[in-house]
PDB file of C-alpha atoms in Angstrom:
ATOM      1  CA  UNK I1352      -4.396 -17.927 -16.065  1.00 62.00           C
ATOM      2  CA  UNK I1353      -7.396 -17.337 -18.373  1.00 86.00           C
ATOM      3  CA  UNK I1354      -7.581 -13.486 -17.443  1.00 94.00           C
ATOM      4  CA  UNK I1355      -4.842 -10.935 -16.057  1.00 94.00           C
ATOM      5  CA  UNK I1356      -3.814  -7.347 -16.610  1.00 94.00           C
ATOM      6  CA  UNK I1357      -1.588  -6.687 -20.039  1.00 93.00           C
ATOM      7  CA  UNK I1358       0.930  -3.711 -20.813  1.00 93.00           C
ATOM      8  CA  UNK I1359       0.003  -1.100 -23.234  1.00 95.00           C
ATOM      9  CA  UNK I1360       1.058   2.672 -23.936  1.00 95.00           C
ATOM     10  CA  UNK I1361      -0.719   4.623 -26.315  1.00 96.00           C
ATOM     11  CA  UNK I1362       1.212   7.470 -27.861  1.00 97.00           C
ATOM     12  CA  UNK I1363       1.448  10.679 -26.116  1.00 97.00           C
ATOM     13  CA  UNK I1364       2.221  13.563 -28.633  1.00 97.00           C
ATOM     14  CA  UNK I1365       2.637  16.104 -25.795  1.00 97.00           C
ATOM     15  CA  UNK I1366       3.609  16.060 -22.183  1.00 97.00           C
ATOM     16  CA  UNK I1367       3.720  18.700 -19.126  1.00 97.00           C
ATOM     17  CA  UNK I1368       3.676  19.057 -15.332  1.00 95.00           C
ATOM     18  CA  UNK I1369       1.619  21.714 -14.379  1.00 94.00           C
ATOM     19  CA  UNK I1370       2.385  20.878 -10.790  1.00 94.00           C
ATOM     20  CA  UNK I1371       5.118  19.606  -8.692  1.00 94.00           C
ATOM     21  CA  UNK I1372       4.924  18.677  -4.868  1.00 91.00           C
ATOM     22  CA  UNK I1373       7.028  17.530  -2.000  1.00 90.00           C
ATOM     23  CA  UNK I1374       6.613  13.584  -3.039  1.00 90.00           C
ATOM     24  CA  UNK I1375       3.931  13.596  -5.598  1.00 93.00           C
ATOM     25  CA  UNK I1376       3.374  15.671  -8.759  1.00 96.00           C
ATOM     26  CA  UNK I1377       0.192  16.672 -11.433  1.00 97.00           C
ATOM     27  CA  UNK I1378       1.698  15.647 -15.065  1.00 97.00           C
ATOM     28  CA  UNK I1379      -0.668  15.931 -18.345  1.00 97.00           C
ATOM     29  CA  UNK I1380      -0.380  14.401 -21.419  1.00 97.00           C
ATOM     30  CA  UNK I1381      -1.895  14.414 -24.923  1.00 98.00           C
ATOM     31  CA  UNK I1382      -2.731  10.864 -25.717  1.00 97.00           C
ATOM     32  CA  UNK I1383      -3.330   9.623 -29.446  1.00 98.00           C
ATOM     33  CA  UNK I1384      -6.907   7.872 -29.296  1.00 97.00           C
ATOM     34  CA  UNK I1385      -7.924   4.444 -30.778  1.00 96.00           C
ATOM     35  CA  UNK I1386     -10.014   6.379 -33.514  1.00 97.00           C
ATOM     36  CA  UNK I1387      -6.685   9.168 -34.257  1.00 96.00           C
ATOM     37  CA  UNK I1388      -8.320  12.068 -32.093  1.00 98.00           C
ATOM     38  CA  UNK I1389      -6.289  13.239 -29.168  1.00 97.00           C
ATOM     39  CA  UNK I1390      -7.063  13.963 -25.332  1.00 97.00           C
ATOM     40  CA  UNK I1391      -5.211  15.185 -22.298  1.00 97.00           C
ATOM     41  CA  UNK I1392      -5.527  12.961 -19.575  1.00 97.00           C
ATOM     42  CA  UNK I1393      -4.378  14.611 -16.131  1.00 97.00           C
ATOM     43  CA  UNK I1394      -2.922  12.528 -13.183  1.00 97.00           C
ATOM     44  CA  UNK I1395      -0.666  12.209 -10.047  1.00 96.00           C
ATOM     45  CA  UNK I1396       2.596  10.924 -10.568  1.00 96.00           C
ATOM     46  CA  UNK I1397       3.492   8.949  -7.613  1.00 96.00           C
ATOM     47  CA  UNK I1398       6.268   6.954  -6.549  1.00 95.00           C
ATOM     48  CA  UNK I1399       4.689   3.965  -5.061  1.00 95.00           C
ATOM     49  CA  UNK I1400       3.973   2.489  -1.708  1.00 97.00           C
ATOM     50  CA  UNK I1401       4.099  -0.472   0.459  1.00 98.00           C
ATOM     51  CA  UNK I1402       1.625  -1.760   2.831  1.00 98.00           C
ATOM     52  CA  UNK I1403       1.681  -4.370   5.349  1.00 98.00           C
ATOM     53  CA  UNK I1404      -0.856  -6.763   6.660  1.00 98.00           C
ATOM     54  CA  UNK I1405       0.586  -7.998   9.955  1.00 98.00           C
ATOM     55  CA  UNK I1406      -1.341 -10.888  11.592  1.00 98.00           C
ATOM     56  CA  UNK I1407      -0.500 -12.263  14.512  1.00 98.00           C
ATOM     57  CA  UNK I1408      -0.510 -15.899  16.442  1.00 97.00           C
ATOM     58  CA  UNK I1409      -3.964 -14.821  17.797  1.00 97.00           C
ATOM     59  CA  UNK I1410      -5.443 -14.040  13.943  1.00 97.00           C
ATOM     60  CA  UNK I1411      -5.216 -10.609  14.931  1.00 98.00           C
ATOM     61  CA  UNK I1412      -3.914  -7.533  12.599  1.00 98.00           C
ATOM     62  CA  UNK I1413      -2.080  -4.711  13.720  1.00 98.00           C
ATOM     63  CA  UNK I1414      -3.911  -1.629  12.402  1.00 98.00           C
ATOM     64  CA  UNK I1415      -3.545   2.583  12.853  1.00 98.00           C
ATOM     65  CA  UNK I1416      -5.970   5.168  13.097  1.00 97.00           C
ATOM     66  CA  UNK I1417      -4.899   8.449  11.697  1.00 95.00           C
ATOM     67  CA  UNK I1418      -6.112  11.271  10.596  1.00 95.00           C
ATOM     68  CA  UNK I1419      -6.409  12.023   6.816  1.00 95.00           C
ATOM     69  CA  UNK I1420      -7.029  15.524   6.163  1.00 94.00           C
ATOM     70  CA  UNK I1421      -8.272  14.797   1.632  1.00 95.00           C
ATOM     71  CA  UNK I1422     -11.481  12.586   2.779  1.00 96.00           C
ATOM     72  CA  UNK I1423     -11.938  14.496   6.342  1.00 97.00           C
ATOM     73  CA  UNK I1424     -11.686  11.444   8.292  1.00 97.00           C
ATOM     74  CA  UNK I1425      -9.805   9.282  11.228  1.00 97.00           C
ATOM     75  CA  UNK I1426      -9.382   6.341   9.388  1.00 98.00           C
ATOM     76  CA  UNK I1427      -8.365   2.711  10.396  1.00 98.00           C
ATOM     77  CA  UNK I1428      -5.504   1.455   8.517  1.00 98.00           C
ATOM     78  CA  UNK I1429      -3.077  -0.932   8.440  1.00 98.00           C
ATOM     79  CA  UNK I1430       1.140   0.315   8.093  1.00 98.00           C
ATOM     80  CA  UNK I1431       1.974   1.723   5.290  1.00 97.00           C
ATOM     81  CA  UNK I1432       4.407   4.663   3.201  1.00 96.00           C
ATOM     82  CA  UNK I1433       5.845   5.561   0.297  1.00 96.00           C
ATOM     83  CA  UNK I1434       8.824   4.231  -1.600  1.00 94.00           C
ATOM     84  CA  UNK I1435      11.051   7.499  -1.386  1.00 85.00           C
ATOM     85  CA  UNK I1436      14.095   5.742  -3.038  1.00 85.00           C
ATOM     86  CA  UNK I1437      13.884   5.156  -6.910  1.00 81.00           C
ATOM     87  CA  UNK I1438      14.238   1.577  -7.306  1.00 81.00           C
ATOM     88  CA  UNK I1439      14.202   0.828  -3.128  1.00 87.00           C
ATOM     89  CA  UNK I1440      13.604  -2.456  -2.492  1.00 95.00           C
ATOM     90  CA  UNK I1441       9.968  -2.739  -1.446  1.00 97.00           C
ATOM     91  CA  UNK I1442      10.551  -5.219   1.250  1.00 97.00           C
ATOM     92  CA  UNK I1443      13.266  -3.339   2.764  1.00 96.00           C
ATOM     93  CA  UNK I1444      10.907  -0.710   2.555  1.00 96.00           C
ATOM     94  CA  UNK I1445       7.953  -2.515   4.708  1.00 98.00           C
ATOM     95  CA  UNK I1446      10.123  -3.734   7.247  1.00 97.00           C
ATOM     96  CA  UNK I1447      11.194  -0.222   7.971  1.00 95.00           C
ATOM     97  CA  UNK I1448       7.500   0.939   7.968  1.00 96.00           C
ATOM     98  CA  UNK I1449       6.541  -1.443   9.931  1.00 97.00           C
ATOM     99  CA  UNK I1450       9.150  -1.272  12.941  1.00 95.00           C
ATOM    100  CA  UNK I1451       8.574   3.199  12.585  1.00 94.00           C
ATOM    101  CA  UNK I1452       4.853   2.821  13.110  1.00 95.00           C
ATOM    102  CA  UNK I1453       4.053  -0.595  14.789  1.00 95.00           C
ATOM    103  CA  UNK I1454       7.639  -0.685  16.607  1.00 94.00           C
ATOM    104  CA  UNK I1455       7.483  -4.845  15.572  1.00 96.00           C
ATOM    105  CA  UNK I1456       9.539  -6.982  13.561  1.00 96.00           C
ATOM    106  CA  UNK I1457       8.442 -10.196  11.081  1.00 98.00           C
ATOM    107  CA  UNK I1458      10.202 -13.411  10.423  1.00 98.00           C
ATOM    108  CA  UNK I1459       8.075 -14.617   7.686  1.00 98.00           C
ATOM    109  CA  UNK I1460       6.724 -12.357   4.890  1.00 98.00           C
ATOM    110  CA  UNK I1461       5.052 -13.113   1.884  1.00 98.00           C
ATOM    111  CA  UNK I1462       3.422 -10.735  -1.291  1.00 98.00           C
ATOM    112  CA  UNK I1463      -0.253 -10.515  -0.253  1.00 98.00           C
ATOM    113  CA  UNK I1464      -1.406  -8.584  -3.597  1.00 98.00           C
ATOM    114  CA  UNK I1465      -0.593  -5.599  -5.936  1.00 98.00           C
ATOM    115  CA  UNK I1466      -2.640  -3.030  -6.471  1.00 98.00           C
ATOM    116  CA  UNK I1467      -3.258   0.401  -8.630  1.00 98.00           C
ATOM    117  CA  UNK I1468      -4.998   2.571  -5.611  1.00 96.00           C
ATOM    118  CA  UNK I1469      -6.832   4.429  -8.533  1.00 96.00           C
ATOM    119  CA  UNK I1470      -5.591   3.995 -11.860  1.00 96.00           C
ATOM    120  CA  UNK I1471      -7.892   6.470 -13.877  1.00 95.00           C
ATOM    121  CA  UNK I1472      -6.139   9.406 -11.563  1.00 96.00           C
ATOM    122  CA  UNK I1473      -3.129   8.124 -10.780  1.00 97.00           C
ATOM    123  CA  UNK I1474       0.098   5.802 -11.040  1.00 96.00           C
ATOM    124  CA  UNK I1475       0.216   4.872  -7.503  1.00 97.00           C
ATOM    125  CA  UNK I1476       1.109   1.091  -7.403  1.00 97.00           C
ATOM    126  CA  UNK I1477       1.306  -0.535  -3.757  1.00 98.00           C
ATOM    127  CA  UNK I1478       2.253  -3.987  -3.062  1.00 98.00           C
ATOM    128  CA  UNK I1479       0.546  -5.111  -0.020  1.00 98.00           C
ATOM    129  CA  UNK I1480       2.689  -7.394   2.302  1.00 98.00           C
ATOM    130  CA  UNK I1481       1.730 -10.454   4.951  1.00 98.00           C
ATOM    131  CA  UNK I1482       4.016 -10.465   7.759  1.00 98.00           C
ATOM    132  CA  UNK I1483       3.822 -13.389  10.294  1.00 98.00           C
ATOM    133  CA  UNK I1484       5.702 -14.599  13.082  1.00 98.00           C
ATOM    134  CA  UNK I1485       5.871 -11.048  14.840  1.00 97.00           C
ATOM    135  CA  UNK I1486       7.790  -9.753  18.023  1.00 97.00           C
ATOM    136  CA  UNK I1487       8.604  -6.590  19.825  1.00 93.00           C
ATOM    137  CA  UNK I1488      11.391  -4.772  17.547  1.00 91.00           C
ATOM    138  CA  UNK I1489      14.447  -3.924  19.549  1.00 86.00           C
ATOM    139  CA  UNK I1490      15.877  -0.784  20.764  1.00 75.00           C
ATOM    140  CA  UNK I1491      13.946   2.546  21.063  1.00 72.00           C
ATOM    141  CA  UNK I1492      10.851   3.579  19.532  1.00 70.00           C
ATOM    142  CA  UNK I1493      10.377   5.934  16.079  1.00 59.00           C
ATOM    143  CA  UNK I1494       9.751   9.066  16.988  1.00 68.00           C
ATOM    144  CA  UNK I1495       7.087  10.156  14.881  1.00 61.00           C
ATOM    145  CA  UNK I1496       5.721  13.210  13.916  1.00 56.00           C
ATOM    146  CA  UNK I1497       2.911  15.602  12.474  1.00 57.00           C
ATOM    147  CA  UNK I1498      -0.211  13.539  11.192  1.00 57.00           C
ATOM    148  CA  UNK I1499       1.315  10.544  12.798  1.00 60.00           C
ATOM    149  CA  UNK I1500       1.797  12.170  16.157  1.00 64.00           C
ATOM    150  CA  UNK I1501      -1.319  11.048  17.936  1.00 83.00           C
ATOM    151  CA  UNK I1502      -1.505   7.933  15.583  1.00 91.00           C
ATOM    152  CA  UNK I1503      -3.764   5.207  17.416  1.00 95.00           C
ATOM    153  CA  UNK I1504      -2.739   1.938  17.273  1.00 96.00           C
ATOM    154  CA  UNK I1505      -4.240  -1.745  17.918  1.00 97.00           C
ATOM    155  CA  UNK I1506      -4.647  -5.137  16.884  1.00 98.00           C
ATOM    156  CA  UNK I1507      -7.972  -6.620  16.045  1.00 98.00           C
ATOM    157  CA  UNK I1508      -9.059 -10.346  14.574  1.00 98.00           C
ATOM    158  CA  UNK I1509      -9.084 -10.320  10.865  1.00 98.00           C
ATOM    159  CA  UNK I1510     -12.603 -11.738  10.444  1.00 98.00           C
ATOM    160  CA  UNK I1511     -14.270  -8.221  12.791  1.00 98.00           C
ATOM    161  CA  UNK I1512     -12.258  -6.189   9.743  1.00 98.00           C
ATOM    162  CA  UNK I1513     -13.612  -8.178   6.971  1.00 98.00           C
ATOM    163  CA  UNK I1514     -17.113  -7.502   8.941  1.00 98.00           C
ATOM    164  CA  UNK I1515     -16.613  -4.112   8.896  1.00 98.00           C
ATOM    165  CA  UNK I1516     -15.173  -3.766   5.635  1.00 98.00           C
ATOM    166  CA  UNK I1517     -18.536  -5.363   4.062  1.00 98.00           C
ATOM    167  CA  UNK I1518     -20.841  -3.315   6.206  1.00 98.00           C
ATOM    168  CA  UNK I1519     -19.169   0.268   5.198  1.00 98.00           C
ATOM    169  CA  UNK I1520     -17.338   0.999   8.001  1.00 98.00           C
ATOM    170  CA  UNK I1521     -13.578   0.602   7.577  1.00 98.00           C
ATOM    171  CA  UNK I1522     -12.527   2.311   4.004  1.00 98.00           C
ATOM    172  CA  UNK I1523      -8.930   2.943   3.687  1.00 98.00           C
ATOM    173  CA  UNK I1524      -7.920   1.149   0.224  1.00 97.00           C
ATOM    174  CA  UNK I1525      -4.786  -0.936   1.467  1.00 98.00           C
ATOM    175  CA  UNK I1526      -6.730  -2.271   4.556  1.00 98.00           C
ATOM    176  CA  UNK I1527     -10.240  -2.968   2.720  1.00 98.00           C
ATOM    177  CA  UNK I1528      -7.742  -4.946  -0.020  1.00 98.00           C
ATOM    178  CA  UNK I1529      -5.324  -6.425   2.692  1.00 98.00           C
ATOM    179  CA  UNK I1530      -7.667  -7.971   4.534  1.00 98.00           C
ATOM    180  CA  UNK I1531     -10.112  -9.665   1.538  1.00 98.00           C
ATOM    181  CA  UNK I1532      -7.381 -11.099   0.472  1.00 98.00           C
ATOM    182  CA  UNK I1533      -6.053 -12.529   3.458  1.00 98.00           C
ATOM    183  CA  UNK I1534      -9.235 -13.958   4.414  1.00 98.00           C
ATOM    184  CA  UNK I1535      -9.372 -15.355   0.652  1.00 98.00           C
ATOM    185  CA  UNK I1536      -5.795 -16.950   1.172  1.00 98.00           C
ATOM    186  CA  UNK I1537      -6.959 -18.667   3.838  1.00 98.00           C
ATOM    187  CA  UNK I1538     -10.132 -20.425   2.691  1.00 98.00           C
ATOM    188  CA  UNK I1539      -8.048 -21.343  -0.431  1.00 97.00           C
ATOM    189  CA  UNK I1540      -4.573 -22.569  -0.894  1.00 97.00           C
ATOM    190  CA  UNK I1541      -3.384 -21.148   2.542  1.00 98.00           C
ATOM    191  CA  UNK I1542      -0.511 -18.342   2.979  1.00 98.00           C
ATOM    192  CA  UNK I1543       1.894 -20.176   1.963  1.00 97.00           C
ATOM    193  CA  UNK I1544       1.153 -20.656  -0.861  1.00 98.00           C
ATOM    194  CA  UNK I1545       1.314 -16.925  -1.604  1.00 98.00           C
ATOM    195  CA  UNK I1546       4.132 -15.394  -3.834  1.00 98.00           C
ATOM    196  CA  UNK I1547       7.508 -15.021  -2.168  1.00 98.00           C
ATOM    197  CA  UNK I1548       8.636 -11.350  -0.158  1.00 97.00           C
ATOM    198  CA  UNK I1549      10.905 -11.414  -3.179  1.00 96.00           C
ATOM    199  CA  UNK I1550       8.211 -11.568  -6.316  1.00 97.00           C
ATOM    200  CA  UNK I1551       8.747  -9.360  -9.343  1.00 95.00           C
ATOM    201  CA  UNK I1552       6.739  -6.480  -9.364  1.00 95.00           C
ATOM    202  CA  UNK I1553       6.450  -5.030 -12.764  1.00 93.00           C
ATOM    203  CA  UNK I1554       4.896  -1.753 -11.450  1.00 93.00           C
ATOM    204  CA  UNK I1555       7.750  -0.722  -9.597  1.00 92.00           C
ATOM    205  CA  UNK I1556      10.848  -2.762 -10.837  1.00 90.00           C
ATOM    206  CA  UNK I1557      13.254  -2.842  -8.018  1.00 88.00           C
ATOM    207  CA  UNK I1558      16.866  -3.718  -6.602  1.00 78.00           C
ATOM    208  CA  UNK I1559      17.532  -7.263  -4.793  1.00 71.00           C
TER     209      UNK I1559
END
């Protein structure tokens, strides 16, 4: 591949964490400069997340609404939450986001794309998921709570969200990315010839 992200770490002299929350915390650190000056660069530490596009036989995508209180908006999405176990498997993870807010299980699943949700802030990495060949999950229903309580949820062809993905209307990061890429993967090499469930993931090195 002729172009493709590289590690690097520049020193960091000094280091502190001016803020710690429930999942997420503020760290700073003083960075050593290409030129020898240094600067603090402030950011959220974050644990990670997975995401997962779920299209069914129809070419139709499960999506959410909820609300999100940071932008002030009831935004489409598709399922989605963090990793809260250091080194959790991430597709262990999906499957169990997907059954608690979709209540639906997938036979096939494939890596869709990785993605830094915005790297100049933060260290959020999400892989984004395709899940095919989906049913009803068994048993009863996730009881969900607070922002998820009156969580919307539908399914809707994949081409009407790339339509209103281009035309400024759907915003939420993992959808607008899940569902370019999808549509990509199919007028290319097809899903399967995406990476495995399985994939490394550099980002967020996990457990088999």
């Amino acid at each position: 591949m002729g172009i493709q992200d590289t590690p690097e770490e520049w020193q960091i002299t000094a280091t502190a964490t001016p803020f710690t929350g429930n999942k997420t915390s503020v760290r700073t650190d003083e960075v050593v400069m290409p030129d020898g000056s240094r600067a603090k660069r402030d950011y959220q530490v974050h644990p990670g997340s997975v995401a997962i596009l779920a299209l069914d036989e129809d070419g139709r995508v499960i999506v959410v609404r909820q609300y999100r209180h940071p932008v002030r908006q009831r935004l489409w999405e598709i399922p989605a939450g963090l990793l809260d176990i250091p080194g959790e498997n991430p597709l262990h993870a999906a499957q169990r986001e997907l059954y608690e807010e979709a209540h639906v299980k997938a036979e096939n699943w494939r890596v869709l794309t990785d993605v830094y949700t915005s790297p100049g802030g933060t260290d959020e990495a999400v892989r984004i998921f395709l899940a095919r060949e989906i049913s009803t999950a068994e048993g009863e229903r996730f009881e969900v709570s607070e922002e998820e309580a009156d969580m919307e949820l539908d399914r809707v062809p994949l081409d009407d969200l790339v339509r209103g993905v281009l035309a400024g209307e759907l915003h939420n990061t993992c959808l607008t990315v899940g569902v370019l890429a999808a549509r990509a993967a199919l007028d290319g090499d097809g899903l399967d010839a995406l990476r495995p469930a399985d994939a490394p993931w550099p980002a967020r090195p996990f457990e088999a």
